[in-house]
Amino acid sequence: MTSSRRTVLVHLDTPATELTSSALELLTLARSLGRVEAVTLASPSLTTLAQLGAYGVELVRQAEPAEDLGPHAPHSTALVAEALARAADVSGAAVVLLASTFPNKESAARLAFLTGAGLVIDAAAIGVSDEGHVVGSKRVLAGSWDTSCEIVTDLAVLTVRANAVVPEPAEAAVETTVEGFAVVPSTLAKAGVPTSREVHEAEHGDGPARPALAEAAFVVAGGRGTFGDFTPVEDLADALGAAVGATRDCVDEGWIGHDAQIGQTGVTIAPRVYVGAGISGAPHHRGGMQASQVIVAVNNDPDCPLFEISDFAVVGDLHEVLPQAAERIREHRAQA
C-alpha cells in the first residue's frame, strides 16, 4: 500500500488538556507513513484541536461507549484497545501508533490480540519496506542489538519511544473536525474500568517541576559517586530543563525515590542527551540508558566502564564539574 493511501491512527493520551511532546512526535512520524487521523476517548480541548490542525490532522475520531463507564474509563487499557480496534475498522487504517507508556503497551498488546495485528513495542524509528510494509526499529538485549521488524499483517500496531523524532508541524495548518464512533464495551472492558485514579507528580528536590523521566529529551543522572548529595545533579538538570535520574544503588540507599531509577529494573530511557555523573556503568544501568543519542559521563575514575560507551567523557569530581557546567549553560542562555 502506498503512503498516500495508507491511513494511520494516532492514539492521544491527553486530549482534554494539550498534547504532550510524545504525541506530537507520533503525529510527525505518522505523516511520513500516510494520512493521519487521531483517536481519543475524551473530548479534545480547543488547545488540542489547534495543535492537531498545526500538525496536519483533519479528523479526530472520538470513541462513544454505548454506556457511561465513568470519568476514568479512558484509562482502562481494555477499553482503549477495543476503541482502537473499532476505530481501525471504521477508518480502514493500516497502522496504529501509541506512545510507549506502560498502559499503552498493554493496550497495544490487547489491540494486537483482538485484531490479529503485528506488534512492535518500544520502536525507536519507523519506516516502510520496499514491499510497502511498515518496519519498526528498536534496540534489544540491554541496548546491545539493533533490530528491524517488518510487519506483514494487514494492521500494524506500534508503541513508539519518546524522542524518536523531533516534533515538526505540517507545512500548512488544516481545520480539524471531530467525528464520534460507537463502541460497545465487552464485559471484560467494563470490569476493568478504574473507579478512582490519583496522579503523583515525580519531583526531586526543591527545584521546579521537571519533565517525566521516560519522556525527557535531556536526563542528568547521579550514581554512588554523589554520596547521596544530588544537589549538583539537580542544579544541572534545572539549567538544562532535564529530568533527574539515578542508579539502583542510590535508590537502595534511600537517597532518591524509585521513580528516578534508570535500568533494567527501573525506567528505560532514550533521551537526546544523557549525562551520567558518578556512575560506574553497571550492566543493569546501561541496559536502561544505552539507547541515548548522546552520552556524557563524568567520573573521577579514568577507567570507569561508562566511559566505554560515552560520546564525551570528563574525568573529574562531579561536585566541581556539574556546577561549572550549569553556570556556563545559564550564561549561554542569558546571552541568547
CSV table of N, CA, C and O in Angstrom, one decimal, residues 58 130 144-146 151 158 182 185 188 202 239 273-275 281 287 289:
chain,number,residue,atom,x,y,z
A,58,GLU,N,-6.7,16.4,10.0
A,58,GLU,CA,-8.1,16.9,9.7
A,58,GLU,C,-9.2,16.3,10.5
A,58,GLU,O,-10.2,16.9,10.7
A,130,ASP,N,10.5,-2.1,1.0
A,130,ASP,CA,10.3,-2.0,-0.5
A,130,ASP,C,8.9,-2.5,-0.9
A,130,ASP,O,8.3,-2.2,-1.9
A,144,SER,N,22.2,-3.8,23.3
A,144,SER,CA,23.4,-4.3,22.5
A,144,SER,C,23.1,-4.7,21.1
A,144,SER,O,24.0,-4.9,20.3
A,145,TRP,N,21.8,-4.8,20.7
A,145,TRP,CA,21.5,-5.2,19.4
A,145,TRP,C,20.5,-4.2,18.8
A,145,TRP,O,19.6,-3.7,19.5
A,146,ASP,N,20.7,-3.8,17.5
A,146,ASP,CA,19.7,-3.0,16.8
A,146,ASP,C,18.9,-3.9,15.9
A,146,ASP,O,19.5,-4.7,15.1
A,151,ILE,N,6.4,-5.6,9.6
A,151,ILE,CA,5.1,-6.1,10.0
A,151,ILE,C,4.3,-6.4,8.7
A,151,ILE,O,4.0,-5.5,7.9
A,158,LEU,N,2.1,-0.2,16.7
A,158,LEU,CA,3.5,0.1,17.3
A,158,LEU,C,3.3,1.1,18.4
A,158,LEU,O,2.6,2.0,18.3
A,182,ALA,N,-19.3,4.7,17.6
A,182,ALA,CA,-19.8,3.9,18.6
A,182,ALA,C,-18.9,2.8,19.0
A,182,ALA,O,-18.3,2.2,18.2
A,185,PRO,N,-18.6,-1.7,24.7
A,185,PRO,CA,-17.5,-2.4,25.5
A,185,PRO,C,-17.9,-3.8,25.9
A,185,PRO,O,-19.1,-4.1,26.2
A,188,LEU,N,-15.4,-7.7,29.7
A,188,LEU,CA,-14.0,-7.6,30.3
A,188,LEU,C,-13.6,-6.1,30.4
A,188,LEU,O,-13.1,-5.7,31.4
A,202,ALA,N,6.1,13.3,39.9
A,202,ALA,CA,7.5,13.0,40.3
A,202,ALA,C,8.3,14.3,40.3
A,202,ALA,O,8.4,15.0,39.3
A,239,ALA,N,19.2,23.6,34.9
A,239,ALA,CA,19.8,24.5,33.9
A,239,ALA,C,19.5,24.0,32.5
A,239,ALA,O,19.3,24.8,31.6
A,273,VAL,N,20.1,13.7,25.0
A,273,VAL,CA,21.3,13.8,25.8
A,273,VAL,C,21.2,13.2,27.2
A,273,VAL,O,20.2,13.5,27.9
A,274,TYR,N,22.1,12.3,27.5
A,274,TYR,CA,22.1,11.7,28.8
A,274,TYR,C,23.5,12.1,29.5
A,274,TYR,O,24.5,12.0,28.9
A,275,VAL,N,23.4,12.6,30.7
A,275,VAL,CA,24.6,13.0,31.5
A,275,VAL,C,24.6,12.0,32.7
A,275,VAL,O,23.7,12.1,33.5
A,281,GLY,N,28.6,2.5,35.6
A,281,GLY,CA,28.1,1.9,34.3
A,281,GLY,C,27.9,0.4,34.4
A,281,GLY,O,28.3,-0.3,33.5
A,287,GLY,N,21.7,-1.0,30.5
A,287,GLY,CA,20.6,-1.5,29.8
A,287,GLY,C,19.4,-0.6,29.7
A,287,GLY,O,18.6,-0.7,28.8
A,289,MET,N,19.8,2.9,29.6
A,289,MET,CA,20.1,4.2,29.0
A,289,MET,C,21.0,4.1,27.8
A,289,MET,O,21.3,5.2,27.2
